[in-house]
Each structure stands twice: as structure tokens, then as C-alpha cells.
CSV table of C-alpha atoms in Angstrom, one decimal:
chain,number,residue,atom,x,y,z
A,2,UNK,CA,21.1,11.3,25.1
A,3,UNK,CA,19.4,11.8,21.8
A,4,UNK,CA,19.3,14.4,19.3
A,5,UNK,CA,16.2,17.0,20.3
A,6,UNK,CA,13.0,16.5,17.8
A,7,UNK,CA,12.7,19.5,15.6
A,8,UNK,CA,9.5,20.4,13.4
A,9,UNK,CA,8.2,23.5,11.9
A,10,UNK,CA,5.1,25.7,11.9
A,11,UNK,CA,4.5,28.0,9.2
A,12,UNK,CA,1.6,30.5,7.8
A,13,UNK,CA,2.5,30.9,4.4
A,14,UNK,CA,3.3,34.4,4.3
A,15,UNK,CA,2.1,36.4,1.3
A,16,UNK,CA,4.9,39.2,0.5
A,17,UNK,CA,3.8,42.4,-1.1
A,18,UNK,CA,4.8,41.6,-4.6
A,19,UNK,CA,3.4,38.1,-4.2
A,20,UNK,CA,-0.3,36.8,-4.2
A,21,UNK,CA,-1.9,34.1,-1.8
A,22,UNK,CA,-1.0,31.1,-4.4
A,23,UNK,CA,2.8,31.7,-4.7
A,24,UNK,CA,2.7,31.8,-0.7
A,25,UNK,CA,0.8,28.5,-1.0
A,26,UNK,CA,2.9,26.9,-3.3
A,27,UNK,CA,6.1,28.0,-0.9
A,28,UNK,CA,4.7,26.5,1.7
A,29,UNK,CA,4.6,23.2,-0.2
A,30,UNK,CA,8.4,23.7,-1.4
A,31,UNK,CA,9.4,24.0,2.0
A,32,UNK,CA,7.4,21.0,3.6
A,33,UNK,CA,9.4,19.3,1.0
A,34,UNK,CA,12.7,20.5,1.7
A,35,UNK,CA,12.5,20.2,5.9
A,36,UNK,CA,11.1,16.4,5.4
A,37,UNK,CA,14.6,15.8,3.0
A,38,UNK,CA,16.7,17.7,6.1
A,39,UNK,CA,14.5,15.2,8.7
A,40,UNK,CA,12.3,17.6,10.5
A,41,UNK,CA,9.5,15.9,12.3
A,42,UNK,CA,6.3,17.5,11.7
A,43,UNK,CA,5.1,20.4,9.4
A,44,UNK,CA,2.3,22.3,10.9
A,45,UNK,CA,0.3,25.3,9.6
A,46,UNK,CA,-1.5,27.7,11.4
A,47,UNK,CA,-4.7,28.8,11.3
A,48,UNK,CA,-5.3,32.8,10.6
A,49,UNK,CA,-7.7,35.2,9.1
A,50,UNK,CA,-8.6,38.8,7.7
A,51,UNK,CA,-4.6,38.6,7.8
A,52,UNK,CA,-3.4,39.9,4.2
A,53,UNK,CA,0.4,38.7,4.9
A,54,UNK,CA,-0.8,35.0,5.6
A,55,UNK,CA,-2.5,32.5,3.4
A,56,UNK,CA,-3.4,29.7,5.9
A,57,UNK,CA,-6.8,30.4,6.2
A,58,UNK,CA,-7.7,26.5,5.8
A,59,UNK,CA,-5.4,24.7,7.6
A,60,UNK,CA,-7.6,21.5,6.8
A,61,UNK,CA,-7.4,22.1,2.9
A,62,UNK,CA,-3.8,23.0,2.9
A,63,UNK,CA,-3.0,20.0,5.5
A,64,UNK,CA,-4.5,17.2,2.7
A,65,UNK,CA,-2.4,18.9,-0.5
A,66,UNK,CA,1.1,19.2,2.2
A,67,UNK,CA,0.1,15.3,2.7
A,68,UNK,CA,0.0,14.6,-0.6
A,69,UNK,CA,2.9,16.3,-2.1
A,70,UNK,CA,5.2,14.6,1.2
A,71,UNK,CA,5.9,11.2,2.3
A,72,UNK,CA,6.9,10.7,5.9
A,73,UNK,CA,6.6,13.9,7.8
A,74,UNK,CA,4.2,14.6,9.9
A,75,UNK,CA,1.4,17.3,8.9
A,76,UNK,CA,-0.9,19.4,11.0
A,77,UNK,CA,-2.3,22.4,12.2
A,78,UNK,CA,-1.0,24.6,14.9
A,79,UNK,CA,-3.6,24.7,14.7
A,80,UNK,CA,-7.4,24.8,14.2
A,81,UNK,CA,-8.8,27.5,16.4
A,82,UNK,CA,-11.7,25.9,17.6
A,83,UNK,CA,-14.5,28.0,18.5
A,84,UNK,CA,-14.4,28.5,15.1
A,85,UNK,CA,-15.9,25.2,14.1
A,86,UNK,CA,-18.2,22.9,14.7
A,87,UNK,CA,-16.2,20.1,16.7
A,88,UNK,CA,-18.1,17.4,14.4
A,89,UNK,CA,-16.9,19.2,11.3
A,90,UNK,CA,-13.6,18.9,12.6
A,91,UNK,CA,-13.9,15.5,13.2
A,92,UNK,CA,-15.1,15.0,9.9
A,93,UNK,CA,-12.0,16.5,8.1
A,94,UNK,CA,-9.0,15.5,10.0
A,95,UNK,CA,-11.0,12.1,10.4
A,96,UNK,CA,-10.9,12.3,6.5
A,97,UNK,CA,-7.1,13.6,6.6
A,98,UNK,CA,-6.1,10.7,9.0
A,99,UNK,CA,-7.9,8.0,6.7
A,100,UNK,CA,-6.1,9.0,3.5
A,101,UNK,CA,-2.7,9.4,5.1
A,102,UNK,CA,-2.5,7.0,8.1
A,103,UNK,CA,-0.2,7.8,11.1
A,104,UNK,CA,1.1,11.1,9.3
A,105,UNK,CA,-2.0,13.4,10.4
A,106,UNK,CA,-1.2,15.6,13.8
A,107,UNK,CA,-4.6,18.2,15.2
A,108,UNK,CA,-3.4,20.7,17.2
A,109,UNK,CA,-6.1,22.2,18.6
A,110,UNK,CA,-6.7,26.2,20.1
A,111,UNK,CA,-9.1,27.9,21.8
A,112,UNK,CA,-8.4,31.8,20.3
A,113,UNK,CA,-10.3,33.1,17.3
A,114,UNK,CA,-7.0,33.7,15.4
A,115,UNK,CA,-8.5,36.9,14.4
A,116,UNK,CA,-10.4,39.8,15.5
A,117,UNK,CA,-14.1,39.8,16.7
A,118,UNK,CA,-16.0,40.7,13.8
A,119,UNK,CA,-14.2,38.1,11.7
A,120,UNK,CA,-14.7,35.4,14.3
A,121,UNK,CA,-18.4,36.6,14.6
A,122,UNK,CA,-18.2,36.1,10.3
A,123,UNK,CA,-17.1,32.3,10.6
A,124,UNK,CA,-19.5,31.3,13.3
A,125,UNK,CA,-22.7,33.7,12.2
A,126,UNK,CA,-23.8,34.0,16.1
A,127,UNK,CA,-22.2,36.0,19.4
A,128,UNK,CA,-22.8,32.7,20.7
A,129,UNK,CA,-19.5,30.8,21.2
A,130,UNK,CA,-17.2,34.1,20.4
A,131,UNK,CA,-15.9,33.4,23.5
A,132,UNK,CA,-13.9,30.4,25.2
A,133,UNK,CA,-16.2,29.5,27.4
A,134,UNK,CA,-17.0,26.4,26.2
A,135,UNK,CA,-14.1,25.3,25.1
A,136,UNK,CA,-13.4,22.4,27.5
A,137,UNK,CA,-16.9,21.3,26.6
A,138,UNK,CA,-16.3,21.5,22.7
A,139,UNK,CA,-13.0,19.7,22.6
A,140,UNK,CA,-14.3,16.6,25.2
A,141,UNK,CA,-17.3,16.5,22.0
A,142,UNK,CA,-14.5,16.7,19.5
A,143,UNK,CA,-12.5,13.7,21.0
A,144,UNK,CA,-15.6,12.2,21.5
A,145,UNK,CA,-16.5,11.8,17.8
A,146,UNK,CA,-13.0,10.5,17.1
A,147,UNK,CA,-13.3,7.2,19.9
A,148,UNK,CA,-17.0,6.6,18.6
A,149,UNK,CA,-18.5,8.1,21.8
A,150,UNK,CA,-20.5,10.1,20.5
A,151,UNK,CA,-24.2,9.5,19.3
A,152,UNK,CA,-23.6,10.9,16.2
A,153,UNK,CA,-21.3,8.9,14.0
A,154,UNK,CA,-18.0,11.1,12.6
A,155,UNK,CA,-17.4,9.0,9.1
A,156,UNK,CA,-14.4,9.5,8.7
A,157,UNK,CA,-13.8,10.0,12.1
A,158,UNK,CA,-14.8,7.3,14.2
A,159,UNK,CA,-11.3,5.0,14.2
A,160,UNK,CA,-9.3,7.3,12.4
A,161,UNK,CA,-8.2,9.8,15.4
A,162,UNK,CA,-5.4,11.8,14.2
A,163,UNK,CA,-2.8,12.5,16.9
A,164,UNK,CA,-4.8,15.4,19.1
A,165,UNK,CA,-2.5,18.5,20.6
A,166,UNK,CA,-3.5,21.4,22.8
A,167,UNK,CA,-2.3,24.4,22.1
A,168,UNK,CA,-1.6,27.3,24.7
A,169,UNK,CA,-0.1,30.8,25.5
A,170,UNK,CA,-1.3,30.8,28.8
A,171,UNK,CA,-1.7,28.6,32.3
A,172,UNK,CA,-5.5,27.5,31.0
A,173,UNK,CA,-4.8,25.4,28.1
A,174,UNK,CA,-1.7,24.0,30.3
A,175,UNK,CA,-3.8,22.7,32.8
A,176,UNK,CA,-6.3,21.6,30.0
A,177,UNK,CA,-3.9,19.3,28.4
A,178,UNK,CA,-2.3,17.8,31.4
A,179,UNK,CA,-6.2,17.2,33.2
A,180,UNK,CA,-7.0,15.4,30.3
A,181,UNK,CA,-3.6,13.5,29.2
A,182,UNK,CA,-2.8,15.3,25.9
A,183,UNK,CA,-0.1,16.5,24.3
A,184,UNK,CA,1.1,20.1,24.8
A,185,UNK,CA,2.4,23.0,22.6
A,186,UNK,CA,3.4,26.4,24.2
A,187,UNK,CA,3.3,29.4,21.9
A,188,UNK,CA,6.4,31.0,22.8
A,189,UNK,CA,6.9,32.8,19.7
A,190,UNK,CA,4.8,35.3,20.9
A,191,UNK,CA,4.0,34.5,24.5
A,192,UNK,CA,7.7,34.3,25.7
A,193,UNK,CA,6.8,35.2,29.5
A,194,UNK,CA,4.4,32.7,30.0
A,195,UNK,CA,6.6,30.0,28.8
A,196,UNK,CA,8.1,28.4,32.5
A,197,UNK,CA,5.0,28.9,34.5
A,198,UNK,CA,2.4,26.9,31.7
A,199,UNK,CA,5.1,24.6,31.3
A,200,UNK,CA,5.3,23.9,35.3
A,201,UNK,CA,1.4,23.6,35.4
A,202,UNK,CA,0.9,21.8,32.1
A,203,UNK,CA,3.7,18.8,34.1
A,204,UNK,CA,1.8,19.4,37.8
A,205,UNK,CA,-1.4,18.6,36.1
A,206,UNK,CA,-0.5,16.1,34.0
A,207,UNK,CA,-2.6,13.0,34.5
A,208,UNK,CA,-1.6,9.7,32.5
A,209,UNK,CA,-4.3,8.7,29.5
A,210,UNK,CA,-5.3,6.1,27.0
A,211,UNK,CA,-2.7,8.6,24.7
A,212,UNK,CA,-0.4,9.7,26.9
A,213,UNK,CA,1.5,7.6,29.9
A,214,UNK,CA,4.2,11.2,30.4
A,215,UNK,CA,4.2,14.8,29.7
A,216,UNK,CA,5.3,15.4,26.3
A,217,UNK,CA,5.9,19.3,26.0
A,218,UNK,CA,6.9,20.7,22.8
A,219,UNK,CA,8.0,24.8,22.5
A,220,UNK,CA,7.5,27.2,19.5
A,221,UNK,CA,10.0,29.4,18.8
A,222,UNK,CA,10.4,32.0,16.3
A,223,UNK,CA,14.0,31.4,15.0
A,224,UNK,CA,15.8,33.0,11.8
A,225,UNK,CA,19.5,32.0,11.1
A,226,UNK,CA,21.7,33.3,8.3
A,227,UNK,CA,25.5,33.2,7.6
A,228,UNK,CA,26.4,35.8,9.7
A,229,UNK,CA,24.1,38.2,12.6
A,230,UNK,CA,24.0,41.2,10.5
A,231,UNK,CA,22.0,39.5,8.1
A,232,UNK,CA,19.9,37.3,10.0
A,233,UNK,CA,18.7,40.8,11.8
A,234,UNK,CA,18.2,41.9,8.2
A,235,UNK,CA,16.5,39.1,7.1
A,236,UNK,CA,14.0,39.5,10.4
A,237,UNK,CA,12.7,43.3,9.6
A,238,UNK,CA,9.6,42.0,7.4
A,239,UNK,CA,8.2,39.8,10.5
A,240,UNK,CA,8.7,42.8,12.8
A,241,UNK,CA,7.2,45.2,10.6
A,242,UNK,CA,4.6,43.3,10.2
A,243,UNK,CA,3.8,42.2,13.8
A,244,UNK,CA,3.8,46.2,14.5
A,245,UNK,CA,1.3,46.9,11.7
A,246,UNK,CA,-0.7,44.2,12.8
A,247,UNK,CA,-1.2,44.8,16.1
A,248,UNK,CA,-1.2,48.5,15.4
A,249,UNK,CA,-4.8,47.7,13.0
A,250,UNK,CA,-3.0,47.6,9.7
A,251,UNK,CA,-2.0,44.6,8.4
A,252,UNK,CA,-0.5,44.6,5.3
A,253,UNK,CA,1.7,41.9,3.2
A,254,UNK,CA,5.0,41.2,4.0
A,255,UNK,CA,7.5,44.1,2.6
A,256,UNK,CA,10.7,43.3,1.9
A,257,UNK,CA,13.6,43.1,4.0
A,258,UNK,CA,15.0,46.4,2.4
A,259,UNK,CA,11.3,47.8,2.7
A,260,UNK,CA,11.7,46.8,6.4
A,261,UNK,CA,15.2,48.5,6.8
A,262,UNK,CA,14.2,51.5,5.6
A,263,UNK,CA,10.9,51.5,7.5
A,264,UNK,CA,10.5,55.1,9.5
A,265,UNK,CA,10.3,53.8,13.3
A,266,UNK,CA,8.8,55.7,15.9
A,267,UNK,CA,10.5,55.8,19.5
A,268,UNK,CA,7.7,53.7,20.5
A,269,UNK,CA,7.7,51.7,17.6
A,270,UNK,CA,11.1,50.4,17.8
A,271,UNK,CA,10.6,50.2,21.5
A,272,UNK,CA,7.7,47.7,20.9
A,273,UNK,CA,9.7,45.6,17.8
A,274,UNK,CA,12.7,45.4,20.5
A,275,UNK,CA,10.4,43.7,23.0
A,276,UNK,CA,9.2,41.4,21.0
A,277,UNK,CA,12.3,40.2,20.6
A,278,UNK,CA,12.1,38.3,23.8
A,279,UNK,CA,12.6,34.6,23.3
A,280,UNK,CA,13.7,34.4,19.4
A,281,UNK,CA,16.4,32.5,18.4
A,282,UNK,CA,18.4,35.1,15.5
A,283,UNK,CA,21.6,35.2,14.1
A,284,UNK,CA,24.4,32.8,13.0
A,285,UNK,CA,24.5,28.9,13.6
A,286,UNK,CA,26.4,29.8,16.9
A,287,UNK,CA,24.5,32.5,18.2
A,288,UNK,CA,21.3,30.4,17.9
A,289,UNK,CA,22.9,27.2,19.6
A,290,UNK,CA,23.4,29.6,22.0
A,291,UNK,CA,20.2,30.8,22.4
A,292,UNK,CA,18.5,27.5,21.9
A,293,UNK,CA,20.9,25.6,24.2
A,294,UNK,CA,19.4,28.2,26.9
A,295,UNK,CA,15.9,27.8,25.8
A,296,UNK,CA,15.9,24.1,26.1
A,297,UNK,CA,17.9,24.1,29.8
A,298,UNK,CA,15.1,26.3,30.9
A,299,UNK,CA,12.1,24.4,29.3
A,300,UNK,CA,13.4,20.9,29.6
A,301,UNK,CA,11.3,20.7,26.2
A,302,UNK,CA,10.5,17.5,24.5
A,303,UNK,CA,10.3,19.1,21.3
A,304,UNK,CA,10.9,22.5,19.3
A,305,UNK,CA,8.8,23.7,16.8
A,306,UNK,CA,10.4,26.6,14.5
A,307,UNK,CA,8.4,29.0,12.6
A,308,UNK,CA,10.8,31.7,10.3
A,309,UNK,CA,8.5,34.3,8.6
A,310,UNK,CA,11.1,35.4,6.2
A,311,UNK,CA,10.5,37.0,3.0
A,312,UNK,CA,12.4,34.7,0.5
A,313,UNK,CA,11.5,31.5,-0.2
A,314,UNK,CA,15.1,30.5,-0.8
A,315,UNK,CA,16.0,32.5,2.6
A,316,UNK,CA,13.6,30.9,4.6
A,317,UNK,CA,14.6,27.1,3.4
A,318,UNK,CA,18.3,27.6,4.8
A,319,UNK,CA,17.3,28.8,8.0
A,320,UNK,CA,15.9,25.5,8.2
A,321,UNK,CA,19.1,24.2,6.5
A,322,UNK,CA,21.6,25.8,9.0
A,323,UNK,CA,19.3,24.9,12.0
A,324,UNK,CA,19.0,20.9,10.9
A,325,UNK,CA,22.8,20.9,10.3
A,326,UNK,CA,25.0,23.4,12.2
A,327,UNK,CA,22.6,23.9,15.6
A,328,UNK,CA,20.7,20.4,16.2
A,329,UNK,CA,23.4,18.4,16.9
A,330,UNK,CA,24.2,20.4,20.2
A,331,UNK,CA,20.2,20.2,21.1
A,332,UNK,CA,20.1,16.7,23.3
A,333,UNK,CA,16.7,15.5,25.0
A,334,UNK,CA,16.6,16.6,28.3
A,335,UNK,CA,16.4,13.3,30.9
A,336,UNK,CA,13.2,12.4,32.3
């Protein structure tokens, strides 16, 4: 059996005594360091009216992550399509997959990543807020990219980067396996759907002209540290600032003593607690643990790790201890 594939998905958090361009330039520190430790592909995600993450333009940041690596991977996870224009889409990762050949990965999704009025902002109509074209738009996208189209995509047409669908549900599972694509589960945020889009995204799997099996790869959110206690201390920004985000604040990441001393409701704590469901936290052995688990259950081709962790230098040896001290004990499962 052979060693699991591990990659990484990251938003560039902006911490509160930061600013959008030191989260940036992080970004492009660590895409350096997980390419030296052998990770397989760097993706970044695509957010907005979010002040604790700078990946607005995962296309922009994609070509400068490109340039400043050599042999990983690079993508989005992803671009939210309804969104964009799919020929606009075409157009830049056709332009991304022309300048850096066979390194270019578009992983694509079908949420706004963001609220309503934002959404309505980027696409300046109602029409198309919603996902209901969404089959429609992508078959147009991946249209442009094999020169099927009767508008020409230049660049585009003959440079297809490597298409993904993205998912945190049974529809985009079906999707990818109707129409032969790769498939990313979100389960970094969408732990109980995990098993059952997995099991439909294989039932519906149909070989393509890109695709002759399957290939499933899992996000999980996963923070390692030395010891436990200070992985669970290093995690209190991303808690705090899922809570404030989802309770209509969102603010920039605090620090993880801002975090610790952070005033929890009852039902505050209650909801941080539950989102702890499916994270990989702790020591090298803890998360082997937890990992091992994850990839018995999911029979996953791939992991993809995101660690939204205050420090810079924090964040890299997560990534460190997870490459060195927990991958070895992550085989492929048999096909």
C-alpha cells in the first residue's frame, strides 16, 4: 500500500493586528514550505465580505502561488461559480494552465461563499443567486475548455486545467460522479454528510474522457501541536471566529489568548463544541488516531488539510508534524 496523498486548502486568514497583505504574503510562505515537506496540491478558497480572510481572488492569488512554487499543484477550493461568468472562468484558469502547464487544479462550487447581498454585489442581478443553473453553467464551463463551445475561450480552448467538484451535500456528489469528475467533500464543516455523499458520489460514478474510477478526496480541518493542551489552544481563534461568523459578526482572527479568554455563552460553547465533529486536533498521536478513523470510514483517495491558526510559524508545523509524524501511518485504501 502506499503512502495517502496529502494537500492543503487555505484562506489566508487576516489576524486582528495583521492587514490583508501580510495574510497574503503567509499564504505564499506556506505554499512554499508544504511543497519542500511534499504536499500535493495547495488550494485556496474562495470567500467574501469576510474580514478574517483574504482570498477573495482565488484566480489572482492562484497565478502569484504558481509563480513563487515549482512542483505543487495550485488551485481553488474553489471558485464558487454562480459567481462568474463560466467563460470568464475559462478564460483565467485557461490563462493559469497555459503559463504553468500540468500544475493548475479548478475546483469548482456551486455556493455563493458569502451572504445574499454580497452575492447579489458580484453578479449585479437576482438572476442566478440561486443554484439552479448550476449543472447548466458548469457543462458551458467544460465546454469552453474542450473547444465545444461556439465561442472560443483563448486561453482556454487546449489548456483545461484539472476540473474538481466541490460538495457538502448529496447534489454535487451525484454531479461529479454523473459526469466523471473528480470529487471533494467539505468535511471541515459538513462532517455529517461526509459517508452518505461519499456512497452516492461512487454509486453514481460514471467513467469519462478524465476519469476511468472514483477518485474522492476529504477536507478536514486539522491542527497539531507538540502536546493536546496546546493544539486546543492554538484552535480558539478558528472557533471564535466560526461563532462570530455565523452569529453576523465577523471579525479578524484574535489571538489565541484573545480566544482563551473569550466570555462564552452556555450556548456558545455548546455550538463551538459541536463543531468540533470531524477535526483532527492534538498531538502527532492523537491525530493519527483520528485520521486513521477518518480514512477507514471514508476509504478516501486523498486528504486535504486546512489549519486556520493564528501564527504563521504555528500554522507551518502543523503541516510539519502532519507530513512527518502522522502520514506515514495513512496508507491508500485498496480499490
Amino acid at each position: 500500500m502506499s503512502e495517502l496523498p496529502l494537500s492543503v486548502l487555505d484562506v489566508a486568514p487576516v489576524s486582528v493586528y495583521g492587514s490583508p497583505g501580510e495574510a497574503l504574503r503567509n499564504t505564499t510562505e506556506l505554499a512554499r514550505r508544504v511543497e519542500a515537506l511534499g504536499y500535493r496540491r495547495f488550494w485556496v478558497a474562495e470567500h467574501h465580505n469576510m474580514p478574517a480572510i483574504a482570498s477573495s481572488s482565488p484566480a489572482v492569488l492562484i497565478a502569484h502561488l504558481a509563480a513563487a512554487t515549482s512542483t505543487i499543484r495550485v488551485g481553488s477550493g474553489g471558485v464558487m461559480l454562480p459567481n462568474h461568468a463560466p467563460l470568464v472562468v475559462a478564460e483565467q484558469f485557461g490563462t493559469l494552465e497555459a503559463l504553468h502547464p500540468g500544475r493548475i487544479d479548478l475546483g469548482i462550487g456551486r455556493a455563493p461563499g458569502t451572504d445574499q447581498y454580497t452575492a447579489l454585489a458580484l453578479r449585479r442581478t437576482m438572476e442566478g443567486l440561486s443554484a439552479e443553473h448550476f449543472p447548466e453553467e458548469l457543462q458551458d464551463l467544460i465546454a469552453y475548455f474542450e473547444g465545444e463551445a461556439r465561442i472560443l475561450a483563448s486561453p482556454g480552448k487546449g489548456d483545461k486545467p484539472d476540473v474538481w467538484l466541490l460538495g457538502s451535500s448529496g447534489f454535487s456528489a451525484q454531479l461529479a460522479g454523473a459526469l466523471g469528475l473528480p470529487f471533494a467533500f467539505a468535511h471541515h464543516f459538513s462532517a455529517q454528510n461526509t459517508l452518505p455523499a461519499l456512497a452516492l458520489y461512487r454509486s453514481h460514478f460514471r467513467p469519462s474522457r478524465w476519469l476511468a474510477e472514483p477518485y474522492a478526496m476529504v477536507a478536514v480541518s486539522a491542527i497539531v501541536a507538540e502536546t493536546d493542551d496546546e493544539a486546543e489552544f492554538l484552535s480558539g481563534p478558528s472557533a471564535l471566529s466560526f461563532l462570530r461568523l455565523r452569529s453576523g459578526r465577523p471579525e479578524p482572527l484574535a489571538t489565541p489568548e484573545q480566544a482563551a479568554d473569550y466570555p462564552y455563552s452556555d450556548r456558545e460553547r455548546e455550538f463551538v463544541l459541536s463543531r468540533r465533529e470531524g477535526q483532527a486536533l492534538g498531538s502527532p498521536a492523537t491525530v493519527r488516531k483520528q485520521l486513521g478513523e477518518l480514512l477507514e470510514a471514508t476509504r478516501a483517495d486523498e486528504f486535504m488539510l486546512t489549519c486556520m491558526v493564528y501564527d504563521i510559524e504555528a500554522r507551518a508545523r502543523s503541516f510539519e508534524l502532519i507530513r512527518t509524524e502522522v502520514a506515514p501511518a495513512l496508507s491508500q485504501p485498496s480499490r
